Coordinates of C-alpha atoms and ligand atoms in Angstrom, one line a residue:
X65 CA 98.5 -34.0 338.7
X66 CA 101.4 -35.1 336.7
X67 CA 99.2 -37.8 335.0
X68 CA 97.0 -34.9 333.9
X69 CA 99.9 -33.3 332.1
X70 CA 100.9 -36.6 330.4
X71 CA 97.4 -37.4 329.2
X72 CA 96.9 -33.8 327.9
X73 CA 100.2 -34.0 326.0
X74 CA 99.2 -37.4 324.4
X75 CA 95.8 -36.0 323.5
X76 CA 97.4 -33.0 321.9
X77 CA 99.8 -35.2 319.9
X78 CA 97.0 -37.4 318.7
X79 CA 94.9 -34.4 317.5
X80 CA 97.9 -32.8 315.9
X81 CA 98.6 -35.9 313.8
X82 CA 95.1 -35.5 312.2
X83 CA 95.5 -31.8 311.3
X84 CA 95.8 -31.3 307.5
X85 CA 95.4 -27.5 307.0
X86 CA 96.5 -24.3 308.6
X87 CA 93.0 -23.2 309.6
X88 CA 92.5 -26.4 311.7
X89 CA 96.0 -25.9 313.2
X90 CA 95.0 -22.4 314.4
X91 CA 91.9 -24.0 316.0
X92 CA 94.1 -26.5 318.0
X93 CA 96.5 -23.7 319.0
X94 CA 93.6 -21.7 320.6
X95 CA 92.2 -24.9 322.2
X96 CA 95.5 -25.6 324.0
X97 CA 97.3 -22.3 324.4
X98 CA 94.5 -19.7 324.3
X99 CA 93.3 -17.9 327.4
X100 CA 90.7 -20.5 328.0
X101 CA 92.8 -23.3 326.5
X102 CA 93.5 -26.7 328.1
X103 CA 97.1 -25.9 329.1
X104 CA 96.1 -22.6 330.7
X105 CA 93.3 -24.5 332.5
X106 CA 95.8 -26.8 334.2
X107 CA 97.3 -23.9 336.1
X108 CA 93.9 -23.1 337.6
X109 CA 93.9 -26.3 339.5
X110 CA 97.1 -25.4 341.3
X111 CA 95.3 -23.5 344.1
X112 CA 94.9 -26.8 346.2
X113 CA 98.6 -27.6 346.0
X114 CA 101.4 -26.9 348.5
X115 CA 104.0 -24.3 347.7
X116 CA 106.6 -27.0 346.8
X117 CA 104.1 -28.9 344.6
X118 CA 103.1 -25.6 342.9
X119 CA 106.7 -24.9 342.0
X120 CA 107.3 -28.4 340.4
X121 CA 103.8 -28.5 338.8
X122 CA 104.2 -25.0 337.4
X123 CA 107.5 -25.9 335.9
X124 CA 106.0 -29.0 334.2
X125 CA 103.0 -27.0 332.8
X126 CA 105.4 -24.4 331.4
X127 CA 107.5 -27.2 329.8
X128 CA 104.2 -28.6 328.2
X129 CA 103.3 -25.1 327.0
X130 CA 106.8 -24.8 325.3
X131 CA 106.4 -28.3 323.8
X132 CA 102.9 -27.6 322.4
X133 CA 104.1 -24.2 320.9
X134 CA 107.1 -25.8 319.3
X135 CA 105.1 -28.7 317.8
X136 CA 102.6 -26.2 316.4
X137 CA 105.4 -24.2 314.8
X138 CA 106.8 -27.3 313.2
X139 CA 103.4 -28.3 311.9
X140 CA 102.9 -24.8 310.5
X141 CA 106.1 -25.0 308.5
X142 CA 105.2 -28.5 307.3
X143 CA 101.7 -27.5 306.1
X144 CA 103.0 -24.3 304.4
X145 CA 105.6 -26.4 302.5
X146 CA 102.8 -28.8 301.5
X147 CA 100.6 -26.0 300.2
X148 CA 103.5 -24.6 298.0
X149 CA 104.1 -28.0 296.6
X150 CA 100.4 -28.5 295.8
X151 CA 100.3 -25.1 294.0
X152 CA 103.5 -26.0 292.0
X153 CA 102.1 -29.4 291.0
X154 CA 98.7 -27.9 289.9
X155 CA 100.5 -25.4 287.5
X156 CA 100.3 -26.3 283.8
X157 CA 103.6 -27.4 282.4
X158 CA 105.3 -24.8 280.2
X159 CA 108.5 -24.5 278.3
X160 CA 110.4 -21.3 279.2
X161 CA 112.4 -21.5 275.9
X162 CA 109.2 -21.3 273.7
X163 CA 108.7 -17.9 271.9
X164 CA 106.2 -15.6 273.5
X165 CA 102.7 -16.0 272.1
X166 CA 102.1 -12.4 271.0
X167 CA 101.5 -10.5 267.7
X168 CA 104.8 -9.2 266.3
X169 CA 105.1 -6.0 264.4
X170 CA 106.7 -5.9 261.0
X171 CA 109.0 -3.6 259.1
X172 CA 107.5 -1.1 256.7
X173 CA 108.0 -2.2 253.1
X174 CA 110.1 1.0 252.5
X175 CA 112.4 0.0 255.3
X176 CA 112.8 -3.5 253.9
X177 CA 113.6 -2.3 250.4
X178 CA 115.9 0.5 251.7
X179 CA 117.9 -2.1 253.7
X180 CA 118.0 -4.4 250.7
X181 CA 119.5 -1.6 248.5
X182 CA 121.9 -0.6 251.3
X183 CA 123.1 -4.3 251.4
X184 CA 123.6 -4.3 247.7
X185 CA 125.6 -1.1 247.5
X186 CA 127.6 -1.9 250.6
X187 CA 128.7 -5.1 248.9
X188 CA 130.0 -2.9 246.1
X189 CA 132.1 -0.8 248.4
X190 CA 129.7 2.2 249.0
X191 CA 129.2 3.8 252.4
X192 CA 125.7 4.6 253.7
X193 CA 125.3 8.2 254.9
X194 CA 122.6 9.7 257.0
X195 CA 121.4 13.2 256.4
X196 CA 119.1 15.8 257.9
X197 CA 115.5 16.3 256.6
X198 CA 115.7 20.0 257.3
X199 CA 118.3 21.7 255.1
X200 CA 119.4 25.1 253.8
X201 CA 118.6 26.7 250.4
X202 CA 122.3 26.3 249.6
X203 CA 122.3 22.6 250.3
X204 CA 119.1 21.8 248.4
X205 CA 119.6 24.2 245.5
X206 CA 122.5 26.6 245.2
X207 CA 125.3 24.1 245.7
X208 CA 123.6 22.0 243.0
X209 CA 123.9 24.7 240.4
X210 CA 120.3 25.9 240.9
X211 CA 120.6 29.6 241.8
X212 CA 117.6 31.6 243.0
X213 CA 114.9 32.1 240.4
X214 CA 116.1 29.1 238.3
X215 CA 113.1 27.5 236.6
X216 CA 114.2 24.1 237.9
X217 CA 113.0 25.2 241.3
X218 CA 109.4 25.1 240.1
X219 CA 109.5 21.3 239.9
X220 CA 110.5 21.0 243.5
X221 CA 108.3 23.4 245.6
X222 CA 108.6 22.3 249.2
X223 CA 107.8 23.4 252.8
X224 CA 109.7 26.3 254.2
X225 CA 110.5 27.1 257.9
X226 CA 110.3 30.6 259.2
X227 CA 114.1 30.7 259.6
X228 CA 114.5 30.2 255.8
X229 CA 115.4 26.5 256.1
X230 CA 113.3 23.9 254.2
X231 CA 112.3 20.3 254.2
X232 CA 114.5 18.7 251.6
X233 CA 112.8 18.1 248.2
X234 CA 115.6 15.7 247.0
X235 CA 118.3 13.6 248.6
X236 CA 120.7 15.5 246.3
X237 CA 120.7 18.1 249.1
X238 CA 123.4 16.0 250.8
X239 CA 125.8 15.9 247.9
X240 CA 127.8 19.0 248.8
X241 CA 128.4 17.8 252.4
X242 CA 129.4 14.4 251.2
X243 CA 132.0 15.8 248.7
X244 CA 133.4 18.0 251.5
X245 CA 133.5 15.1 253.9
X246 CA 135.5 12.8 251.6
X247 CA 137.5 15.1 249.3
X248 CA 140.7 15.0 251.4
X249 CA 140.8 11.2 251.3
X250 CA 140.1 11.4 247.5
X251 CA 142.8 13.9 246.8
X252 CA 145.5 12.9 249.3
X253 CA 145.0 9.1 249.5
X254 CA 143.4 8.4 246.1
X255 CA 140.3 6.8 247.9
X256 CA 137.3 7.2 245.5
X257 CA 134.1 8.7 246.9
X258 CA 131.4 6.0 246.8
X259 CA 128.4 6.8 248.9
X260 CA 124.6 6.3 249.0
X261 CA 122.3 8.4 251.1
X262 CA 118.7 7.3 251.5
X263 CA 116.2 9.8 253.0
X264 CA 112.7 11.2 253.2
X265 CA 111.8 14.0 250.8
X266 CA 109.0 16.4 250.7
X267 CA 107.2 18.2 247.9
X268 CA 104.3 20.6 247.9
X269 CA 102.4 18.9 245.1
X270 CA 99.1 17.3 244.3
X271 CA 99.0 13.6 245.1
X272 CA 97.9 10.8 242.8
X273 CA 98.6 7.0 242.4
X274 CA 102.4 7.6 241.8
X275 CA 103.0 11.0 243.5
X276 CA 103.1 11.7 247.3
X277 CA 104.0 14.8 249.2
X278 CA 106.3 12.7 251.4
X279 CA 108.3 10.0 249.8
X280 CA 111.8 8.4 249.9
X281 CA 114.7 8.6 247.5
X282 CA 118.1 7.1 247.7
X283 CA 120.9 9.1 246.2
X284 CA 124.2 7.6 245.1
X285 CA 127.4 9.2 244.0
X286 CA 130.8 8.0 242.8
X287 CA 133.8 10.3 242.2
X288 CA 137.2 9.3 241.1
X289 CA 139.6 9.8 238.1
X290 CA 138.1 8.6 234.8
X291 CA 134.6 7.7 236.0
X292 CA 132.3 7.5 233.0
X293 CA 128.7 6.7 232.0
X294 CA 129.6 3.0 231.7
X295 CA 130.3 2.9 235.4
X296 CA 126.9 4.5 236.1
X297 CA 125.1 2.0 233.9
X298 CA 126.9 -1.0 235.5
X299 CA 125.9 0.0 239.0
X300 CA 122.3 0.8 238.0
X301 CA 121.8 -2.6 236.3
X302 CA 123.4 -4.5 239.1
X303 CA 121.2 -2.8 241.7
X304 CA 118.0 -3.5 239.7
X305 CA 118.7 -7.1 238.9
X306 CA 119.5 -7.7 242.6
X307 CA 116.4 -6.0 244.0
X308 CA 114.0 -7.7 241.5
X309 CA 115.9 -11.0 241.3
X310 CA 115.1 -11.0 237.5
X311 CA 115.8 -9.1 234.4
X312 CA 113.8 -5.9 234.2
X313 CA 113.1 -3.8 231.0
X314 CA 114.8 -0.4 231.4
X315 CA 115.2 2.5 229.1
X316 CA 117.6 5.5 229.3
X317 CA 116.5 8.8 227.8
X318 CA 117.9 12.3 228.1
X319 CA 116.8 14.2 231.1
X320 CA 117.6 17.7 232.4
X321 CA 118.9 18.4 235.9
X322 CA 121.1 21.4 236.5
X323 CA 123.5 19.3 238.6
X324 CA 124.4 16.7 236.0
X325 CA 125.8 16.9 232.5
X326 CA 124.8 14.9 230.6
X327 CA 121.6 13.9 232.5
X328 CA 119.4 10.8 232.0
X329 CA 116.0 9.5 233.0
X330 CA 116.2 5.8 233.8
X331 CA 112.7 4.3 233.5
X332 CA 111.6 0.8 234.2
X333 CA 108.7 -1.1 232.4
X334 CA 105.7 -0.8 234.7
X335 CA 105.4 -4.1 236.7
X336 CA 101.9 -3.4 237.8
X337 CA 100.4 -3.5 234.2
X338 CA 103.3 -5.3 232.4
X339 CA 103.9 -2.2 230.3
X340 CA 100.4 -1.9 229.0
X341 CA 99.5 1.4 230.8
X342 CA 97.7 2.0 234.1
X343 CA 97.2 4.8 236.6
X344 CA 100.4 3.8 238.5
X345 CA 102.5 4.6 235.4
X346 CA 100.3 7.4 234.1
X347 CA 99.2 5.1 231.3
X348 CA 102.6 5.2 229.6
X349 CA 103.8 1.7 230.4
X350 CA 107.0 3.2 231.9
X351 CA 107.8 4.4 235.4
X352 CA 110.3 7.2 236.0
X353 CA 112.5 5.5 238.6
X354 CA 116.0 6.7 238.7
X355 CA 117.2 10.0 237.2
X356 CA 121.0 10.1 236.9
X357 CA 124.0 11.6 235.1
X358 CA 127.6 12.8 235.3
X359 CA 128.1 15.3 238.1
X360 CA 128.2 18.8 236.8
X361 CA 131.7 20.5 237.0
X362 CA 130.2 23.4 239.0
X363 CA 128.8 21.0 241.6
X364 CA 132.2 19.3 242.0
X365 CA 133.8 22.7 242.4
X366 CA 131.3 23.7 245.1
X367 CA 132.2 20.5 247.0
X368 CA 135.9 21.4 246.8
X369 CA 136.8 18.9 244.1
X370 CA 138.8 19.9 240.9
X371 CA 136.5 18.9 237.9
X372 CA 139.6 19.0 235.6
X373 CA 141.0 16.1 237.5
X374 CA 138.0 14.1 238.8
X375 CA 134.7 13.1 237.3
X376 CA 131.7 11.3 238.8
X377 CA 128.2 10.0 238.5
X378 CA 125.1 10.6 240.6
X379 CA 121.7 9.0 240.7
X380 CA 118.5 9.7 242.6
X381 CA 116.6 6.5 242.9
X382 CA 112.8 6.9 243.7
X383 CA 112.8 4.4 246.6
X384 CA 109.0 4.6 247.2
X385 CA 108.3 3.9 243.6
X386 CA 110.8 1.0 243.7
X387 CA 108.8 -0.4 246.6
X388 CA 105.5 -0.1 244.6
X389 CA 107.1 -2.1 241.7
X390 CA 108.6 -4.7 243.9
X391 CA 105.5 -5.5 245.8
X392 CA 102.9 -4.6 243.1
X393 CA 101.4 -1.8 245.2
X394 CA 99.1 0.1 242.8
X395 CA 98.7 3.4 244.7
X396 CA 101.7 5.1 246.4
X397 CA 99.4 6.6 249.0
X398 CA 98.8 3.2 250.6
X399 CA 102.4 3.3 251.8
X400 CA 101.8 6.4 254.0
X401 CA 98.2 5.3 255.0
X402 CA 99.3 3.7 258.3
X403 CA 97.0 0.8 257.5
X404 CA 98.5 -2.1 259.4
X405 CA 96.3 -4.5 257.5
X406 CA 98.0 -3.6 254.2
X407 CA 101.5 -3.0 255.6
X408 CA 101.9 -6.1 257.8
X409 CA 101.8 -8.3 254.7
X410 CA 105.4 -7.4 254.0
X411 CA 107.3 -9.2 256.8
X412 CA 110.7 -10.8 256.7
X413 CA 112.8 -13.0 258.9
X414 CA 114.6 -10.2 260.8
Ligands
LIG418 C1 115.4 14.4 241.5 O1 114.9 14.5 242.7 C2 116.9 14.4 241.4 N1 117.5 14.9 242.6 C3 117.4 13.1 241.0 C4 118.8 13.1 240.5 C5 119.8 12.8 241.4 C6 119.1 13.4 239.2 C7 121.2 12.8 240.9 C8 120.4 13.3 238.7 C9 121.4 13.0 239.6 P1 113.2 13.8 240.3 O2 112.4 15.0 240.8 O3 112.9 13.3 239.0 O4 114.8 14.0 240.4 O5 112.9 12.7 241.4 C10 113.7 11.5 241.4 C11 112.8 10.3 241.6 O6 112.1 10.5 242.8 C12 111.7 10.1 240.5 O7 112.1 9.4 239.4 C13 110.6 9.4 241.3 O8 110.9 8.0 241.3 C14 110.8 9.9 242.7 N2 109.8 11.0 243.0 C15 109.8 12.3 242.6 N3 108.8 13.0 243.0 C16 108.0 12.1 243.7 C17 106.7 12.1 244.3 N4 106.1 13.3 244.4 N5 106.2 11.0 244.9 C18 106.9 9.9 244.8 N6 108.1 9.7 244.2 C19 108.6 10.8 243.6

């Protein structure tokens, strides 16, 4: 009987050596350890044995059963490991440090130019201020020397909320708050107010190639003792030559805004038509870009600053028009169109 056990163990070992996959291994497990398997069969022949022999033989069959189960477990682990290695080796090689292969978004051209202007003004000591798009009548008009029923309001019809607030028609709406924010440092510590505040503006007006109902401006103010028009011209010139990276033809002409005195219109020669006249510049060859002037004494007073001691300049750059000129965009409405095909041309390295 013992020889039967030995020959069955050798047969199992020989068969096990040839197994190369988990499915075949399961087959061999059933063939030896299953209900009708060879090891189970051995026990059936025990009927003819004496009690003493049954005990020894039973023990040996159980040992064989344990050995077979253990060898199958070892082989299972071995084959699983082999399968994992095979899968790894069949994977295409890839470099985890490579950039992902996907389409990247790009910044809107207005964002790019706004950041460029912010960089330029920051380098000249200006702070960049953020301001709400929903403002009060006082912020947008009254604090700027534009009382109710003043004709200057006609030029800036905008969208009103039921609570009397409005969508700001000009970034000048932040002036009063900026003066109040920095006046103590100006008066007590002699720190000049130098701030720019870019923002979205809204006007209820018909659109054309150079007018939108939603557009961006960038306001700038500087207040200190002895600030004059020369300071204003210096900062405007520096900003334009940095943005365009070349000399630009500009002209300064008188302009009226109730919150500056004197006031100017700073126009640039149209870069779309080279000054010959086109729809983008209303066929004049010039584009109104940056009205500016010396801050009106009443406006300084409303901001808590004594106009007998301090003077300042303010400008309201038409950021969206600057973008048109910088990139040669003929129709301002393309910038709000949401057309990714047009807008994604203006990428940068950020
Ligand atoms: C103002 O809004 C004044 N707050 C500017 C100012 C600030 C003057 C400080 C003096 C001192 P104006 O309405 O002209 O001014 O607009 C300023 C600039 O915004 C224009 O030159 C133009 O470039 C741009 N702009 C005005 N309206 C529109 C519009 N509908 N679409 C696109 N750009 C516009």
